[in-house]
Structures are given as structure tokens and as C-alpha cells.
Short mmCIF file of C-alpha atoms in Angstrom, two decimals:
data_model
loop_
_atom_site.label_atom_id
_atom_site.label_comp_id
_atom_site.label_asym_id
_atom_site.label_seq_id
_atom_site.Cartn_x
_atom_site.Cartn_y
_atom_site.Cartn_z
CA MET I 1 0.45 0.12 -0.14
CA LYS I 2 1.09 3.83 -0.88
CA PHE I 3 0.65 6.21 1.60
CA HIS I 4 -0.02 9.89 0.28
CA HIS I 5 -0.74 12.76 2.24
CA CYS I 6 -1.65 15.95 0.81
CA THR I 7 -2.08 19.76 1.91
CA PHE I 8 -4.09 22.36 0.57
CA LYS I 9 -6.47 25.51 1.45
CA ALA I 10 -9.91 25.69 1.52
CA MET I 11 -12.92 27.62 3.08
CA GLY I 12 -10.74 29.80 4.64
CA THR I 13 -8.84 27.10 6.43
CA PRO I 14 -6.03 25.07 6.42
CA CYS I 15 -7.16 21.33 5.21
CA ASP I 16 -4.90 17.67 4.25
CA ILE I 17 -5.88 14.63 2.70
CA GLN I 18 -4.24 11.14 3.96
CA LEU I 19 -4.89 7.84 2.13
CA TYR I 20 -3.68 4.21 1.53
CA ALA I 21 -4.08 3.24 -2.03
CA LYS I 22 -2.15 0.58 -4.34
CA THR I 23 -0.26 2.81 -6.32
CA GLN I 24 0.86 6.09 -5.50
CA ALA I 25 -1.05 7.59 -9.31
CA GLU I 26 -4.26 6.01 -7.64
CA ALA I 27 -4.08 7.99 -3.99
CA GLU I 28 -2.97 10.93 -6.09
CA GLU I 29 -5.98 10.85 -8.22
CA VAL I 30 -8.77 10.19 -6.29
CA ALA I 31 -6.96 12.89 -3.50
CA ASP I 32 -8.07 14.94 -6.26
CA THR I 33 -11.32 14.06 -6.94
CA ALA I 34 -11.78 14.60 -3.17
CA ILE I 35 -10.42 18.23 -3.30
CA ALA I 36 -11.81 19.16 -6.13
CA ASP I 37 -15.33 18.92 -4.66
CA VAL I 38 -14.52 20.36 -1.97
CA HIS I 39 -13.47 23.21 -4.30
CA ARG I 40 -16.93 23.00 -5.52
CA LEU I 41 -19.06 23.40 -2.55
CA GLU I 42 -17.00 26.18 -1.29
CA ALA I 43 -17.56 28.28 -4.97
CA ARG I 44 -21.59 26.88 -4.58
CA TYR I 45 -22.11 28.34 -0.83
CA SER I 46 -19.42 30.62 0.27
CA ARG I 47 -21.07 34.13 1.15
CA TYR I 48 -17.52 35.55 -0.27
CA ARG I 49 -18.68 34.99 -4.35
CA ASP I 50 -20.79 37.21 -5.49
CA ASP I 51 -21.33 34.66 -7.67
CA SER I 52 -21.89 31.86 -5.51
CA PHE I 53 -25.08 30.02 -5.44
CA LEU I 54 -25.70 31.14 -1.76
CA SER I 55 -25.30 34.86 -3.25
CA ALA I 56 -27.96 34.43 -5.38
CA ILE I 57 -30.08 32.90 -2.13
CA ASN I 58 -29.10 35.92 -0.64
CA ARG I 59 -30.16 38.37 -3.26
CA ALA I 60 -33.64 36.85 -3.64
CA ALA I 61 -33.90 37.27 0.11
CA ALA I 62 -32.98 40.86 0.54
CA ALA I 63 -35.78 41.52 -2.57
CA GLY I 64 -38.26 39.89 -0.28
CA GLY I 65 -38.13 37.50 -2.91
CA ARG I 66 -38.35 33.43 -4.38
CA ILE I 67 -35.62 31.33 -5.73
CA LYS I 68 -35.90 27.34 -6.79
CA VAL I 69 -33.25 25.35 -5.50
CA ASP I 70 -31.70 22.55 -6.92
CA GLU I 71 -31.75 18.61 -4.78
CA GLU I 72 -28.35 19.06 -3.02
CA THR I 73 -29.30 22.69 -1.59
CA ALA I 74 -32.41 21.48 -0.68
CA GLY I 75 -31.01 19.05 1.39
CA LEU I 76 -28.75 20.89 3.20
CA LEU I 77 -32.02 23.22 3.87
CA ASN I 78 -33.59 19.85 5.09
CA TYR I 79 -30.82 19.63 7.40
CA ALA I 80 -31.02 23.08 8.77
CA ALA I 81 -34.84 22.18 9.29
CA THR I 82 -34.00 19.65 11.36
CA CYS I 83 -31.20 21.55 13.17
CA HIS I 84 -33.44 24.06 13.88
CA ASP I 85 -36.18 21.90 15.53
CA GLN I 86 -34.13 19.22 17.67
CA SER I 87 -32.28 22.92 19.04
CA ASP I 88 -35.58 24.59 20.01
CA GLY I 89 -34.81 27.55 17.26
CA LEU I 90 -31.30 27.66 18.55
CA PHE I 91 -29.44 26.01 14.90
CA ASP I 92 -30.47 28.69 12.95
CA ILE I 93 -29.28 29.31 9.37
CA THR I 94 -30.62 32.79 9.20
CA SER I 95 -28.56 34.35 12.20
CA GLY I 96 -25.36 34.94 9.97
CA ILE I 97 -26.37 38.30 9.82
CA LEU I 98 -25.86 39.27 13.05
CA ARG I 99 -22.12 39.02 12.20
CA ARG I 100 -22.50 42.74 10.70
CA ALA I 101 -23.26 44.14 14.65
CA TRP I 102 -20.30 41.88 15.71
CA ARG I 103 -16.99 42.34 13.88
CA PHE I 104 -14.48 40.71 15.45
CA ASP I 105 -11.53 42.54 14.11
CA GLN I 106 -12.52 45.39 16.48
CA ASP I 107 -12.47 45.86 20.41
CA SER I 108 -16.20 47.22 20.92
CA LEU I 109 -19.07 45.99 21.73
CA PRO I 110 -22.16 46.59 19.33
CA GLY I 111 -25.03 48.72 20.30
CA PRO I 112 -28.71 47.21 21.85
CA ALA I 113 -30.65 49.28 19.13
CA GLN I 114 -28.33 47.61 16.11
CA ILE I 115 -28.73 44.54 17.44
CA GLN I 116 -32.34 44.67 17.76
CA GLU I 117 -32.95 45.88 14.41
CA LEU I 118 -31.00 43.04 13.37
CA LEU I 119 -33.07 40.49 15.53
CA GLU I 120 -35.87 41.15 13.11
CA LYS I 121 -34.44 39.49 10.28
CA VAL I 122 -33.57 36.45 12.19
CA GLY I 123 -36.18 33.09 12.44
CA TRP I 124 -36.46 30.11 10.34
CA ARG I 125 -39.82 30.81 10.69
CA LYS I 126 -39.93 33.40 8.97
CA LEU I 127 -38.66 32.34 5.89
CA ARG I 128 -41.31 29.96 3.63
CA TRP I 129 -39.28 26.70 2.64
CA THR I 130 -41.32 24.88 0.54
CA PRO I 131 -39.58 22.39 -1.56
CA PRO I 132 -37.92 23.01 -4.34
CA VAL I 133 -38.78 27.11 -3.78
CA LEU I 134 -36.69 29.22 -1.05
CA GLU I 135 -39.09 32.50 -0.19
CA PHE I 136 -38.76 35.42 2.03
CA PRO I 137 -41.60 37.38 2.90
CA ILE I 138 -39.52 39.56 5.39
CA ALA I 139 -37.36 41.62 2.59
CA GLY I 140 -33.35 41.96 4.09
CA MET I 141 -33.03 38.44 5.40
CA GLU I 142 -29.93 36.23 4.94
CA ILE I 143 -28.76 32.58 5.01
CA ASP I 144 -25.60 31.28 5.73
CA PHE I 145 -24.67 27.33 5.65
CA GLY I 146 -21.42 28.23 7.75
CA GLY I 147 -22.67 25.53 10.38
CA ILE I 148 -23.38 22.99 8.07
CA VAL I 149 -21.64 23.10 4.45
CA LYS I 150 -17.77 22.32 5.73
CA GLU I 151 -18.74 19.25 7.92
CA TYR I 152 -20.64 18.28 4.33
CA ALA I 153 -17.63 18.57 2.30
CA VAL I 154 -16.10 16.16 4.80
CA ASP I 155 -18.09 13.78 4.38
CA ARG I 156 -18.52 13.71 0.22
CA ALA I 157 -15.46 13.82 0.42
CA ALA I 158 -14.83 11.05 2.44
CA ALA I 159 -17.80 9.44 0.08
CA LEU I 160 -15.63 9.95 -3.03
CA CYS I 161 -12.53 7.84 -1.77
CA GLN I 162 -14.50 5.19 -0.49
CA GLY I 163 -16.19 4.98 -3.82
CA ALA I 164 -12.94 4.48 -5.51
CA GLY I 165 -11.97 1.98 -3.40
CA ILE I 166 -10.14 3.83 -0.50
CA ARG I 167 -10.33 1.45 2.65
CA HIS I 168 -7.69 3.11 4.49
CA GLY I 169 -8.02 7.60 5.02
CA VAL I 170 -8.54 10.44 6.75
CA ILE I 171 -10.14 13.65 5.56
CA ASN I 172 -9.73 16.53 7.54
CA LEU I 173 -10.99 19.84 6.76
CA GLY I 174 -9.83 22.61 9.51
CA GLY I 175 -10.36 20.17 12.13
CA ASP I 176 -13.52 18.89 10.57
CA ILE I 177 -12.82 15.23 10.58
CA LYS I 178 -14.33 11.99 9.22
CA VAL I 179 -12.38 8.60 8.72
CA ILE I 180 -11.94 6.31 6.33
CA GLY I 181 -11.16 3.20 8.41
CA PRO I 182 -8.38 2.60 9.98
CA ARG I 183 -4.37 2.79 8.97
CA ALA I 184 -3.13 0.37 6.36
CA ASP I 185 -1.69 -1.58 9.13
CA GLY I 186 -4.47 -1.53 11.07
CA SER I 187 -3.60 0.31 14.30
CA PRO I 188 -6.13 3.60 14.45
CA TRP I 189 -5.43 6.94 13.73
CA ARG I 190 -4.54 9.22 16.25
CA ILE I 191 -6.73 12.75 16.41
CA GLY I 192 -5.77 15.82 18.57
CA ILE I 193 -8.53 18.04 20.08
CA ARG I 194 -6.78 21.16 21.07
CA ASP I 195 -6.95 23.53 23.97
CA PRO I 196 -9.48 25.63 23.64
CA ARG I 197 -7.51 28.13 25.85
CA CYS I 198 -4.04 27.53 24.62
CA LYS I 199 -3.66 27.02 20.57
CA GLU I 200 -0.66 24.81 20.26
CA ALA I 201 -2.26 22.59 23.05
CA VAL I 202 -4.00 19.39 22.06
CA MET I 203 -5.81 18.91 25.40
CA GLN I 204 -6.98 14.95 24.47
CA THR I 205 -6.10 12.89 22.04
CA LEU I 206 -8.40 10.80 20.29
CA LEU I 207 -7.97 6.68 18.65
CA LEU I 208 -10.26 6.35 16.12
CA ARG I 209 -10.59 3.43 13.23
CA GLU I 210 -13.80 4.86 12.00
CA GLY I 211 -16.12 7.61 12.50
CA ALA I 212 -16.11 11.59 12.28
CA LEU I 213 -14.71 14.39 14.73
CA ALA I 214 -16.09 18.11 15.03
CA SER I 215 -15.64 20.62 17.56
CA SER I 216 -17.00 24.04 18.00
CA GLY I 217 -15.83 26.91 20.48
CA ASP I 218 -14.57 30.45 21.07
CA TYR I 219 -11.05 30.07 20.23
CA GLU I 220 -11.27 30.79 16.63
CA ARG I 221 -12.96 34.44 16.27
CA CYS I 222 -13.58 36.08 19.48
CA LEU I 223 -13.33 39.77 20.45
CA MET I 224 -11.78 40.92 24.32
CA VAL I 225 -13.50 44.11 26.32
CA ASP I 226 -13.23 44.83 29.52
CA GLY I 227 -10.80 41.82 29.68
CA VAL I 228 -14.05 39.76 28.71
CA ARG I 229 -14.15 37.55 25.82
CA TYR I 230 -17.50 37.42 23.49
CA GLY I 231 -16.96 34.73 20.63
CA HIS I 232 -18.28 33.81 17.72
CA ILE I 233 -21.00 31.78 18.16
CA LEU I 234 -24.20 34.36 18.57
CA ASN I 235 -27.35 32.83 19.91
CA PRO I 236 -30.17 33.97 17.27
CA LYS I 237 -32.19 34.60 20.01
CA THR I 238 -30.67 37.34 22.05
CA GLY I 239 -28.18 38.33 18.93
CA TRP I 240 -25.34 38.48 22.16
CA PRO I 241 -22.47 35.36 21.71
CA VAL I 242 -22.56 32.18 23.87
CA ARG I 243 -20.40 32.31 27.23
CA HIS I 244 -20.83 29.06 29.27
CA LEU I 245 -18.73 26.72 26.98
CA THR I 246 -15.84 27.31 25.67
CA ALA I 247 -14.86 24.83 23.43
CA VAL I 248 -17.11 20.70 22.72
CA SER I 249 -16.06 18.18 19.93
CA VAL I 250 -18.51 15.34 19.32
CA VAL I 251 -17.65 12.27 17.80
CA ALA I 252 -20.78 10.58 15.13
CA ASP I 253 -20.67 8.48 11.87
CA PHE I 254 -20.79 11.89 9.71
CA CYS I 255 -19.04 14.94 10.36
CA VAL I 256 -21.77 16.97 9.88
CA VAL I 257 -23.91 15.52 12.77
CA ALA I 258 -20.67 15.94 14.61
CA GLY I 259 -20.66 19.21 13.81
CA SER I 260 -24.18 20.36 14.09
CA ALA I 261 -24.43 18.71 17.65
CA SER I 262 -21.09 20.39 18.83
CA THR I 263 -22.92 23.72 17.71
CA ILE I 264 -26.28 23.13 19.28
CA ALA I 265 -24.25 22.16 22.63
CA MET I 266 -22.67 25.58 22.87
CA LEU I 267 -25.27 27.41 21.96
CA LYS I 268 -27.64 25.61 24.73
CA GLU I 269 -25.18 27.01 26.96
CA GLU I 270 -25.70 25.86 30.43
CA ASP I 271 -27.84 22.86 29.55
CA GLY I 272 -25.06 21.82 26.73
CA PRO I 273 -23.56 19.34 28.96
CA ALA I 274 -26.61 17.29 29.48
CA TRP I 275 -28.05 17.63 26.16
CA LEU I 276 -24.59 16.32 24.76
CA ASP I 277 -25.29 13.00 27.19
CA SER I 278 -29.18 12.70 26.05
CA LEU I 279 -27.29 12.09 21.87
CA GLY I 280 -25.64 9.15 23.48
CA LEU I 281 -22.58 10.03 21.10
CA PRO I 282 -19.16 10.39 22.70
CA HIS I 283 -17.99 14.02 23.51
CA LEU I 284 -16.08 16.39 25.48
CA TRP I 285 -16.71 19.84 26.38
CA VAL I 286 -14.85 22.48 28.50
CA ASP I 287 -16.41 25.51 30.34
CA ALA I 288 -15.20 29.01 30.78
CA GLN I 289 -13.64 27.73 33.82
CA GLY I 290 -12.17 25.83 32.94
CA LYS I 291 -14.23 23.08 33.89
CA SER I 292 -14.14 19.90 31.82
CA GLY I 293 -16.48 16.86 31.22
CA GLY I 294 -18.28 14.15 29.11
CA SER I 295 -17.97 10.38 27.75
CA ILE I 296 -14.59 11.26 26.06
CA GLU I 297 -11.77 11.84 29.19
CA ILE I 298 -9.31 13.44 29.55
CA SER I 299 -5.96 11.95 29.41
CA ASN I 300 -3.60 13.90 31.40
CA ASP I 301 -0.21 11.81 30.25
CA LEU I 302 -0.54 13.19 26.38
#
């Protein structure tokens, strides 16, 4: 078996793919196919590109219009609707508009009036989703697949690799990970979970032969004002950042499930740990006081 490891950048984050295949050429070809699909999804659902389909959706939203979507986008919208229901409205893909108030490259807090004005444009229930038509009765809304599409891309890339005959590999898009079987010698892959308060430190190392890992936390983008940290995960009901948990990691069969579960747990604040327990998925959480818990135990000797 030949081992192939390639790094690339996509969706604003460093990524890498590790594969074992019969030949080096086969490994490279499969990796290239997976990377091309990640870039396809980035081009299709990026909010930074005027030519993306997401931007076309949001132009319709800005005008209070309607748009017909394709089957793939409908699948993402249906998943977003499920997450909204299962999170009591906390996981809401219309809440991205709140970033207009929260500028994490500045050192000041938004005003309550600005947040309240934006909250009037937030709410999955305020739009009409009758597949395949998405309608925006309130002009000026937005949707953002940021909490779903990178994890979906991980699962897609892994499925493409498996479909091409790969039985041993790892897809890693900025810490959202899917494992395709063990290493070629049968040993597990070592996956590190970083410490939310020390970027270079590994808080826990998981040994995985299959499944997916995703993490949410306030460490990627944050604002410090008067010694208080304000993270980028915003409650769509209040418009303010969550404050109770600083990091959550979840292991599931699919990365998109692990990712949405970790985000919902962050949004549930004090209720997050109990909600994670109810899911029955392996997980780890850390709160703002540095206390940790979950069904994945932290090893002090790693």
C-alpha cells in the first residue's frame, strides 16, 4: 500500500487528506477528486463570492423574493430545518446577519439598538421553505450554511474516496474530520483535540478507526473588551455570543452530525452538557471556568 498525504486550503482554513492506496498514482488521483469537490462546494456556498449560489439566494432574500433550489441545496436546507427543530430554534441558518453587528476585528461591542434591528431579520420560521422553492416574505434576510457545509464537504470527500476503493484514510478540513477505516496496518488514527485556551496544546488524543469528529469553540474568532471574551457563536434569540461553554467536540458516524451537535451544545449554554449526554454520542466539553466533562475522558499523560 502506498501512503499519500497532501495539504491544501479551502473554506478559509488549512486542510489535509491522508490516504493509502495500491499505487501512488491512484492515491493522488483520488485525493485530487476529493479536493475538487471541496472546492466545488466552496464556490457554490461561499458568502464571500458574488457568483456563488448562496449569494444568488441572498439576493432573493434581500429583495423579499423567492428562488428555486437544486436537490443538493434542498438537502442542506432540510438538514438545517431539522437542526432548528432539534435545538429549539437555537441552530438557525438565518442568524449569520448578526455578524454585521459583531466585528471581531474591532475592540468595541455593538449597541443594543443595532442588535435588535438585526434580530427582526433572524428566524428560520420567518421564511417559507416549500421544496424546491425558498421564499423570503421579509425583505433583508440572509442565510448562511457556515455551520453545515464544511462538515458536509468532509462527508462528501470521504464518500468519494470510499467509492474509489479507498479503505484507509483521513479527511481533515480545518479540524472537521472523517476517518475512512484504520491505518493500513490496522492501527487507529491519532486525532488531537486542541485546548481552547492554548492554541498549540492538545487537550486530548482520540484513537479512531472509523467515524467523524467535529469541534465548536470560541477560540477561532473572538473579541476582548474590558477583559471579557466574546466568541463568534451567536445566540439567534438574543443576538449575543454564548458564554458558558468554550469548546465542544463530538464523535459521530458523519461529520455533519458531529458538527451540528457540537454547535447546538455551545448554543444551549448551561444545558449543553446534559443535552450532549442525551444524544449518546462520545463528546468532550470545556466551560469558561476551565471545567471539563463528557464521555471522552481527558488523559493527563498526553
